[in-house]
Short mmCIF file of C-alpha atoms in Angstrom, two decimals:
data_model
loop_
_atom_site.label_atom_id
_atom_site.label_comp_id
_atom_site.label_asym_id
_atom_site.label_seq_id
_atom_site.Cartn_x
_atom_site.Cartn_y
_atom_site.Cartn_z
CA MET A 1 -0.11 0.25 -0.03
CA SER A 2 1.25 3.50 -1.38
CA ASN A 3 1.77 5.94 1.38
CA GLN A 4 1.02 8.44 -0.76
CA ASN A 5 -2.66 7.31 -1.69
CA PRO A 6 -4.35 6.04 1.60
CA PHE A 7 -7.35 5.00 -0.97
CA GLY A 8 -5.49 3.21 -3.25
CA ASP A 9 -6.47 3.48 -6.70
CA GLY A 10 -10.16 2.27 -6.32
CA PHE A 11 -11.74 5.51 -7.69
CA VAL A 12 -11.47 8.78 -9.85
CA THR A 13 -12.35 12.20 -9.63
CA THR A 14 -14.68 13.97 -12.35
CA THR A 15 -17.66 16.20 -12.20
CA LEU A 16 -20.93 15.91 -11.94
CA ASP A 17 -21.78 16.80 -14.82
CA ALA A 18 -19.60 15.01 -16.46
CA LEU A 19 -21.04 12.05 -15.10
CA THR A 20 -23.90 12.91 -15.57
CA ASN A 21 -22.87 13.99 -19.51
CA TRP A 22 -21.39 10.54 -19.79
CA ALA A 23 -24.18 8.40 -18.82
CA ARG A 24 -26.60 9.99 -21.25
CA ALA A 25 -24.56 10.49 -23.59
CA ASN A 26 -24.16 6.58 -24.13
CA SER A 27 -27.95 5.93 -23.29
CA LEU A 28 -29.72 7.77 -26.13
CA TRP A 29 -33.23 6.16 -26.51
CA PRO A 30 -34.13 6.63 -29.77
CA MET A 31 -38.00 7.75 -30.23
CA PRO A 32 -38.46 6.59 -34.14
CA MET A 33 -40.59 8.81 -36.38
CA GLY A 34 -41.00 6.38 -38.80
CA LEU A 35 -42.91 8.67 -40.91
CA SER A 36 -41.93 7.40 -44.59
CA CYS A 37 -38.77 5.02 -46.74
CA CYS A 38 -36.03 6.76 -44.09
CA ALA A 39 -38.24 4.70 -42.12
CA ILE A 40 -36.26 1.66 -43.42
CA GLU A 41 -32.19 2.27 -42.99
CA MET A 42 -33.44 3.65 -39.78
CA MET A 43 -34.21 -0.67 -39.26
CA ALA A 44 -30.58 -1.04 -40.94
CA MET A 45 -28.70 1.12 -38.59
CA ALA A 46 -30.80 -1.13 -35.65
CA GLY A 47 -29.73 -3.75 -37.29
CA PRO A 48 -26.69 -6.27 -36.82
CA LYS A 49 -24.09 -4.27 -39.64
CA TYR A 50 -24.60 -1.27 -38.60
CA ASP A 51 -25.33 -2.18 -34.70
CA VAL A 52 -25.96 1.33 -33.72
CA SER A 53 -26.33 -0.32 -30.31
CA ARG A 54 -22.66 0.23 -29.89
CA PHE A 55 -23.86 3.59 -29.21
CA GLY A 56 -26.29 2.81 -26.37
CA SER A 57 -28.85 4.05 -28.66
CA GLU A 58 -30.83 0.41 -30.05
CA VAL A 59 -33.35 0.16 -27.35
CA PHE A 60 -35.91 1.78 -29.61
CA ARG A 61 -38.73 3.02 -27.44
CA PHE A 62 -42.04 3.35 -28.31
CA SER A 63 -43.61 5.28 -25.38
CA PRO A 64 -42.26 9.14 -25.19
CA ARG A 65 -41.22 9.32 -22.44
CA GLN A 66 -38.98 6.77 -21.60
CA SER A 67 -37.27 8.87 -24.83
CA ASP A 68 -34.51 10.78 -25.77
CA LEU A 69 -33.73 11.46 -28.83
CA MET A 70 -36.79 11.97 -31.64
CA ILE A 71 -35.89 10.56 -35.30
CA VAL A 72 -38.69 12.21 -37.09
CA ALA A 73 -37.69 9.42 -40.66
CA GLY A 74 -39.68 10.10 -43.14
CA THR A 75 -42.07 12.94 -44.99
CA VAL A 76 -44.01 14.82 -42.16
CA THR A 77 -47.41 16.12 -44.33
CA TYR A 78 -49.98 18.82 -42.07
CA LYS A 79 -51.57 16.33 -40.77
CA MET A 80 -48.43 13.93 -39.41
CA ALA A 81 -47.13 17.46 -38.55
CA HIS A 82 -49.67 17.52 -35.46
CA VAL A 83 -48.69 14.26 -34.51
CA VAL A 84 -45.02 14.64 -33.96
CA LYS A 85 -45.37 18.26 -31.91
CA LYS A 86 -47.23 16.52 -29.56
CA ILE A 87 -45.17 13.02 -28.73
CA TRP A 88 -42.52 15.35 -29.01
CA ASP A 89 -44.12 17.68 -26.30
CA GLN A 90 -44.48 14.30 -24.28
CA MET A 91 -40.99 13.96 -24.33
CA PRO A 92 -39.00 14.56 -21.42
CA GLU A 93 -36.03 17.31 -20.38
CA PRO A 94 -33.44 17.04 -21.67
CA LYS A 95 -34.48 15.72 -25.16
CA TRP A 96 -32.74 15.55 -28.97
CA CYS A 97 -33.98 15.39 -32.51
CA ILE A 98 -32.61 14.24 -35.76
CA ALA A 99 -34.39 15.20 -39.06
CA MET A 100 -33.50 12.28 -41.16
CA GLY A 101 -33.15 12.98 -44.92
CA ALA A 102 -34.96 15.32 -47.27
CA CYS A 103 -37.96 14.84 -46.29
CA SER A 104 -37.67 16.12 -42.92
CA SER A 105 -35.01 18.59 -42.98
CA THR A 106 -36.85 20.24 -46.05
CA GLY A 107 -39.40 18.73 -47.09
CA GLY A 108 -37.40 16.73 -49.87
CA MET A 109 -38.72 16.50 -53.29
CA PHE A 110 -42.30 16.15 -52.44
CA ARG A 111 -42.49 20.30 -52.57
CA SER A 112 -46.28 20.19 -52.33
CA TYR A 113 -49.77 21.48 -50.37
CA PRO A 114 -49.52 18.46 -48.59
CA VAL A 115 -46.55 18.50 -47.28
CA LEU A 116 -44.33 20.52 -44.59
CA GLN A 117 -41.09 21.96 -45.75
CA GLY A 118 -39.18 20.92 -42.19
CA VAL A 119 -39.95 19.23 -39.17
CA ASP A 120 -37.96 22.52 -38.27
CA GLN A 121 -40.50 24.71 -38.78
CA ILE A 122 -42.40 23.23 -35.68
CA ILE A 123 -39.49 21.89 -33.48
CA PRO A 124 -35.93 22.11 -32.49
CA VAL A 125 -33.58 19.91 -34.63
CA ASP A 126 -30.33 18.61 -33.84
CA VAL A 127 -28.78 17.47 -36.56
CA TYR A 128 -29.74 17.56 -40.09
CA VAL A 129 -28.96 14.01 -41.72
CA PRO A 130 -28.67 14.73 -46.61
CA GLY A 131 -29.89 12.33 -48.49
CA CYS A 132 -33.07 10.50 -49.73
CA PRO A 133 -33.14 8.46 -48.07
CA PRO A 134 -28.98 8.24 -46.14
CA ARG A 135 -26.75 5.65 -45.69
CA PRO A 136 -27.33 3.95 -42.25
CA ASP A 137 -23.89 5.03 -41.37
CA ALA A 138 -24.82 8.65 -41.70
CA VAL A 139 -27.23 8.07 -38.93
CA ILE A 140 -24.94 6.81 -37.16
CA HIS A 141 -22.74 9.69 -37.85
CA ALA A 142 -25.71 12.63 -36.25
CA LEU A 143 -25.83 10.18 -33.56
CA MET A 144 -22.06 10.39 -32.67
CA GLU A 145 -22.52 14.16 -33.12
CA ILE A 146 -25.71 14.50 -30.98
CA GLN A 147 -23.42 12.68 -28.51
CA GLU A 148 -20.66 15.41 -28.84
CA LYS A 149 -23.21 17.41 -28.16
CA VAL A 150 -24.31 16.28 -24.58
CA LYS A 151 -20.67 15.96 -23.67
CA ARG A 152 -20.24 19.43 -23.68
CA GLU A 153 -23.78 20.19 -21.71
CA ARG A 154 -23.26 22.60 -18.33
CA HIS A 155 -24.99 21.95 -15.74
CA SER A 156 -26.89 19.06 -16.33
CA PHE A 157 -26.85 17.19 -13.21
CA GLN A 158 -28.12 20.29 -11.81
CA ASN A 159 -31.12 20.12 -14.40
CA ALA A 160 -31.89 17.24 -13.81
CA LEU A 161 -32.62 17.13 -9.72
CA LEU A 162 -35.00 20.94 -10.58
CA SER A 163 -38.36 20.48 -11.16
CA ASP A 164 -40.45 20.98 -14.25
CA THR A 165 -40.91 24.63 -12.45
CA ALA A 166 -37.23 25.70 -12.06
CA TYR A 167 -36.59 24.01 -15.20
CA THR A 168 -38.61 26.02 -16.83
CA LYS A 169 -37.61 29.39 -15.45
CA ILE A 170 -33.75 28.29 -16.34
CA LEU A 171 -35.37 27.87 -19.12
CA GLN A 172 -36.51 31.16 -19.60
CA ALA A 173 -33.39 32.85 -18.82
CA GLU A 174 -31.16 31.66 -20.81
CA GLU A 175 -33.84 33.17 -23.15
CA LYS A 176 -33.44 36.09 -22.53
CA ASN A 177 -28.98 35.87 -21.93
CA THR A 178 -29.62 35.71 -17.83
CA LEU A 179 -29.09 32.82 -16.56
CA VAL A 180 -29.74 32.78 -12.91
CA LEU A 181 -28.56 29.93 -10.57
CA GLN A 182 -31.13 29.04 -8.79
CA LYS A 183 -30.49 27.56 -5.06
CA MET B 1 -61.63 -13.15 -74.69
CA SER B 2 -64.59 -10.73 -75.64
CA ILE B 3 -67.61 -9.65 -73.97
CA SER B 4 -70.58 -8.23 -76.20
CA PHE B 5 -71.98 -4.35 -75.82
CA ASP B 6 -74.71 -4.17 -78.42
CA GLU B 7 -77.63 -5.89 -75.94
CA PHE B 8 -76.21 -2.90 -73.07
CA SER B 9 -75.61 -0.19 -76.32
CA ALA B 10 -79.39 -1.37 -77.41
CA HIS B 11 -81.21 -0.79 -74.21
CA PHE B 12 -79.63 2.41 -73.80
CA SER B 13 -79.04 3.94 -76.13
CA ASN B 14 -80.21 7.76 -75.66
CA GLU B 15 -77.97 7.15 -72.80
CA ILE B 16 -74.91 6.41 -74.05
CA ARG B 17 -73.16 9.36 -75.82
CA GLU B 18 -69.67 7.60 -77.24
CA LYS B 19 -68.16 4.19 -77.24
CA THR B 20 -64.42 4.22 -78.22
CA THR B 21 -61.79 1.80 -78.62
CA PHE B 22 -58.16 2.55 -77.87
CA ARG B 23 -54.82 -0.11 -77.53
CA GLY B 24 -57.77 -3.44 -77.10
CA GLU B 25 -59.96 -0.67 -73.84
CA THR B 26 -64.04 -0.09 -74.62
CA THR B 27 -64.87 2.65 -72.84
CA PHE B 28 -68.61 4.18 -73.05
CA LEU B 29 -68.79 8.09 -71.92
CA ILE B 30 -72.24 7.78 -69.59
CA ASN B 31 -74.71 10.21 -69.50
CA PRO B 32 -74.37 11.16 -65.49
CA LEU B 33 -77.74 10.33 -65.19
CA GLU B 34 -78.00 7.45 -65.87
CA ILE B 35 -74.34 5.96 -64.08
CA GLU B 36 -76.94 4.01 -62.26
CA ARG B 37 -79.24 2.66 -64.38
CA VAL B 38 -75.74 1.60 -66.69
CA CYS B 39 -73.88 -0.05 -64.01
CA ILE B 40 -77.04 -2.11 -62.48
CA PHE B 41 -76.88 -3.80 -65.27
CA LEU B 42 -73.59 -4.24 -65.92
CA LYS B 43 -73.11 -5.35 -63.30
CA SER B 44 -76.62 -7.86 -62.97
CA LYS B 45 -76.60 -9.03 -66.69
CA LEU B 46 -72.80 -8.55 -67.98
CA GLY B 47 -71.10 -9.64 -65.00
CA PHE B 48 -68.32 -6.76 -64.13
CA THR B 49 -69.34 -7.45 -60.19
CA TYR B 50 -66.02 -6.08 -59.04
CA LEU B 51 -65.68 -2.10 -59.50
CA THR B 52 -61.32 -1.57 -60.02
CA ASP B 53 -61.65 2.36 -58.87
CA ILE B 54 -63.11 5.51 -59.42
CA CYS B 55 -61.38 8.73 -60.46
CA GLY B 56 -61.56 11.97 -61.52
CA ALA B 57 -60.05 13.99 -63.91
CA ASP B 58 -60.13 17.86 -64.15
CA ARG B 59 -60.41 18.48 -68.34
CA PHE B 60 -60.77 21.78 -67.89
CA THR B 61 -62.75 23.40 -70.39
CA PRO B 62 -65.25 25.75 -70.31
CA GLU B 63 -68.15 23.33 -70.30
CA ASP B 64 -68.18 20.15 -69.03
CA ARG B 65 -64.68 20.03 -66.71
CA PHE B 66 -64.84 17.77 -64.71
CA GLU B 67 -65.02 14.11 -65.92
CA VAL B 68 -65.68 11.17 -63.34
CA VAL B 69 -64.15 7.59 -64.39
CA TYR B 70 -65.51 4.32 -63.60
CA ASN B 71 -62.64 1.53 -64.33
CA LEU B 72 -64.80 -2.07 -63.36
CA PHE B 73 -63.36 -5.99 -64.11
CA ASN B 74 -65.52 -8.85 -65.07
CA PRO B 75 -63.34 -11.75 -63.14
CA GLU B 76 -65.33 -14.13 -65.71
CA SER B 77 -63.93 -12.99 -68.86
CA LYS B 78 -61.02 -10.98 -67.60
CA PHE B 79 -62.50 -7.95 -69.08
CA ARG B 80 -61.75 -4.11 -68.28
CA LEU B 81 -64.18 -1.52 -69.24
CA ARG B 82 -64.41 1.88 -68.51
CA LEU B 83 -67.43 4.24 -67.99
CA LYS B 84 -66.69 7.88 -68.08
CA VAL B 85 -69.38 10.63 -66.79
CA TRP B 86 -68.58 14.76 -67.46
CA VAL B 87 -70.37 16.78 -65.19
CA ASN B 88 -70.30 20.78 -65.84
CA GLU B 89 -67.66 22.99 -62.97
CA GLU B 90 -71.01 24.90 -61.90
CA ASN B 91 -73.23 21.48 -60.03
CA PRO B 92 -70.59 19.04 -60.78
CA VAL B 93 -72.65 16.10 -59.45
CA VAL B 94 -73.18 12.30 -60.21
CA GLN B 95 -75.66 9.79 -58.89
CA THR B 96 -73.48 7.78 -56.25
CA VAL B 97 -72.99 4.14 -56.99
CA THR B 98 -72.67 2.74 -53.79
CA SER B 99 -76.43 0.93 -54.15
CA VAL B 100 -74.47 -1.35 -56.93
CA TRP B 101 -71.26 -1.73 -55.58
CA GLN B 102 -70.25 -1.20 -51.43
CA SER B 103 -66.43 -0.51 -52.71
CA ALA B 104 -67.65 3.26 -54.32
CA ASN B 105 -68.02 3.86 -50.92
CA TRP B 106 -64.63 5.20 -50.32
CA TYR B 107 -63.84 6.08 -54.42
CA GLU B 108 -66.53 8.51 -54.66
CA ARG B 109 -64.93 10.00 -51.63
CA GLU B 110 -61.77 10.10 -52.48
CA THR B 111 -63.04 12.06 -56.21
CA TYR B 112 -64.73 14.76 -53.92
CA ASP B 113 -62.11 15.45 -51.64
CA MET B 114 -59.78 15.80 -54.64
CA TYR B 115 -62.09 17.30 -57.23
CA GLY B 116 -65.16 18.49 -55.27
CA VAL B 117 -67.68 16.38 -57.82
CA ILE B 118 -70.70 15.41 -55.71
CA PHE B 119 -71.57 11.93 -55.21
CA LYS B 120 -75.74 12.78 -55.23
CA GLY B 121 -77.52 9.90 -52.14
CA HIS B 122 -74.23 9.03 -51.21
CA PRO B 123 -74.14 7.43 -47.25
CA ASP B 124 -70.98 9.83 -45.97
CA LEU B 125 -69.91 12.55 -48.02
CA ARG B 126 -66.76 13.76 -46.05
CA ARG B 127 -63.25 14.51 -47.02
CA MET B 128 -60.94 11.20 -47.64
CA TYR B 129 -57.28 12.45 -47.28
CA MET B 130 -57.47 16.22 -46.25
CA THR B 131 -58.90 18.05 -43.07
CA GLU B 132 -62.40 17.85 -42.49
CA ASP B 133 -62.14 21.80 -42.95
CA PHE B 134 -60.21 21.86 -46.10
CA GLU B 135 -61.93 24.77 -48.39
CA TYR B 136 -60.06 23.70 -51.84
CA PHE B 137 -60.10 21.24 -53.76
CA PRO B 138 -56.67 19.82 -54.71
CA LEU B 139 -56.40 18.29 -57.59
CA ARG B 140 -58.37 21.13 -59.93
CA LYS B 141 -55.77 22.74 -62.26
CA GLU B 142 -56.27 26.09 -61.00
CA TYR B 143 -54.95 25.00 -57.45
CA PRO B 144 -50.90 25.45 -57.17
CA LEU B 145 -48.98 22.50 -56.65
CA VAL B 146 -47.16 24.03 -53.79
CA GLY B 147 -50.87 24.15 -52.12
CA VAL B 148 -52.41 27.89 -49.83
CA ALA B 149 -50.14 28.88 -47.00
CA GLY B 150 -52.72 28.02 -43.91
CA SER B 151 -55.18 25.73 -45.68
CA ILE B 152 -54.23 23.22 -43.60
CA PRO B 153 -52.84 24.05 -39.28
CA LEU B 154 -50.01 23.38 -37.73
CA PRO B 155 -49.92 22.20 -34.24
CA GLU B 156 -48.32 25.04 -32.09
CA ILE B 157 -44.93 25.74 -33.11
CA ASP B 158 -41.86 25.01 -30.11
CA PRO B 159 -40.56 28.04 -29.27
CA LYS B 160 -37.20 27.07 -29.70
CA ALA B 161 -38.08 25.46 -33.97
CA ASN B 162 -35.13 26.23 -35.58
CA ASN B 163 -37.12 27.17 -39.44
CA ARG B 164 -40.37 29.10 -36.58
CA GLU B 165 -39.79 32.12 -38.96
CA ALA B 166 -41.23 29.99 -41.86
CA ALA B 167 -44.00 28.32 -40.18
CA GLU B 168 -45.25 31.47 -38.98
CA ARG B 169 -44.99 33.06 -41.73
CA TYR B 170 -47.72 30.35 -43.28
CA ASN B 171 -50.08 30.97 -40.01
CA ARG B 172 -49.65 34.17 -42.22
CA GLY B 173 -51.22 33.17 -45.45
CA GLU B 174 -47.41 33.94 -47.26
CA THR B 175 -45.92 30.84 -49.36
CA VAL B 176 -43.17 30.19 -47.81
#
């Protein structure tokens, strides 16, 4: 036993934020909005060849309350936009969104009366994936981008302990760029 | 196999406006007031028990602008028949054929949704694809392909949506 370290080598020191971000980044559970043909490539991403479970995202939840990451895969029509928004609202914070493919990013080739020209008109999108449809590895790349974004998050541990009301106040304060830490 | 339409033509000589044959397919242009009687005859006497489709077309002519196309099939003789009905723009009304084939129900609703052709006597004539309060008929030729901004309502816009300005322009009726 070393004299310098009475506790041995059995622990590390880091920030609570880093610990929280590490857990979140490696367990982003997708809410699959499989609206159209892009959903086929989303399934391929989850299959054994591309194996999204290497990144901890193999748990495809069909309940918004157990999801962290919405993957909008396919054409968002105006009728379906209400469904997407409602499910997005039912997902707990923090949450992220991938606009997978040309249709959910910009409307794609469907520049026509029933199609919403980009899902980012109604919900915030963190990563846009080009392609019609994108390759499964492009979606994994988007997932890795979100992982990097999660790892850079600040105050994540503190925010995780806040009540919904306090979290809303934090978000509103952030909107005004006058963040005040809550006790 | 071929089907003889001699009895059909003789029986409905006043109702048949035109008979055309193109690339092996037979088409009859029917008086819109008599479409139900014609269909009853075709089903019961000539064996056209399967209504494949009803669809509309916009001829964009000053008279008889809208066309309703009935695609019929005789499963025994494998014969396909097409009926056409012309209606004018001011009063686009056709008699329903749901009493002849029940599958006409949804076909006629689709045609009403897209072209605005009214099927008189339909048990449940309402829109099929567009929202209930939609005010236009998208497959009419004057309707813009990109649609009318604001005609289909958007959900409540998330305050953090990246492109919420486009959504707000859409809600104001400006083309995005």
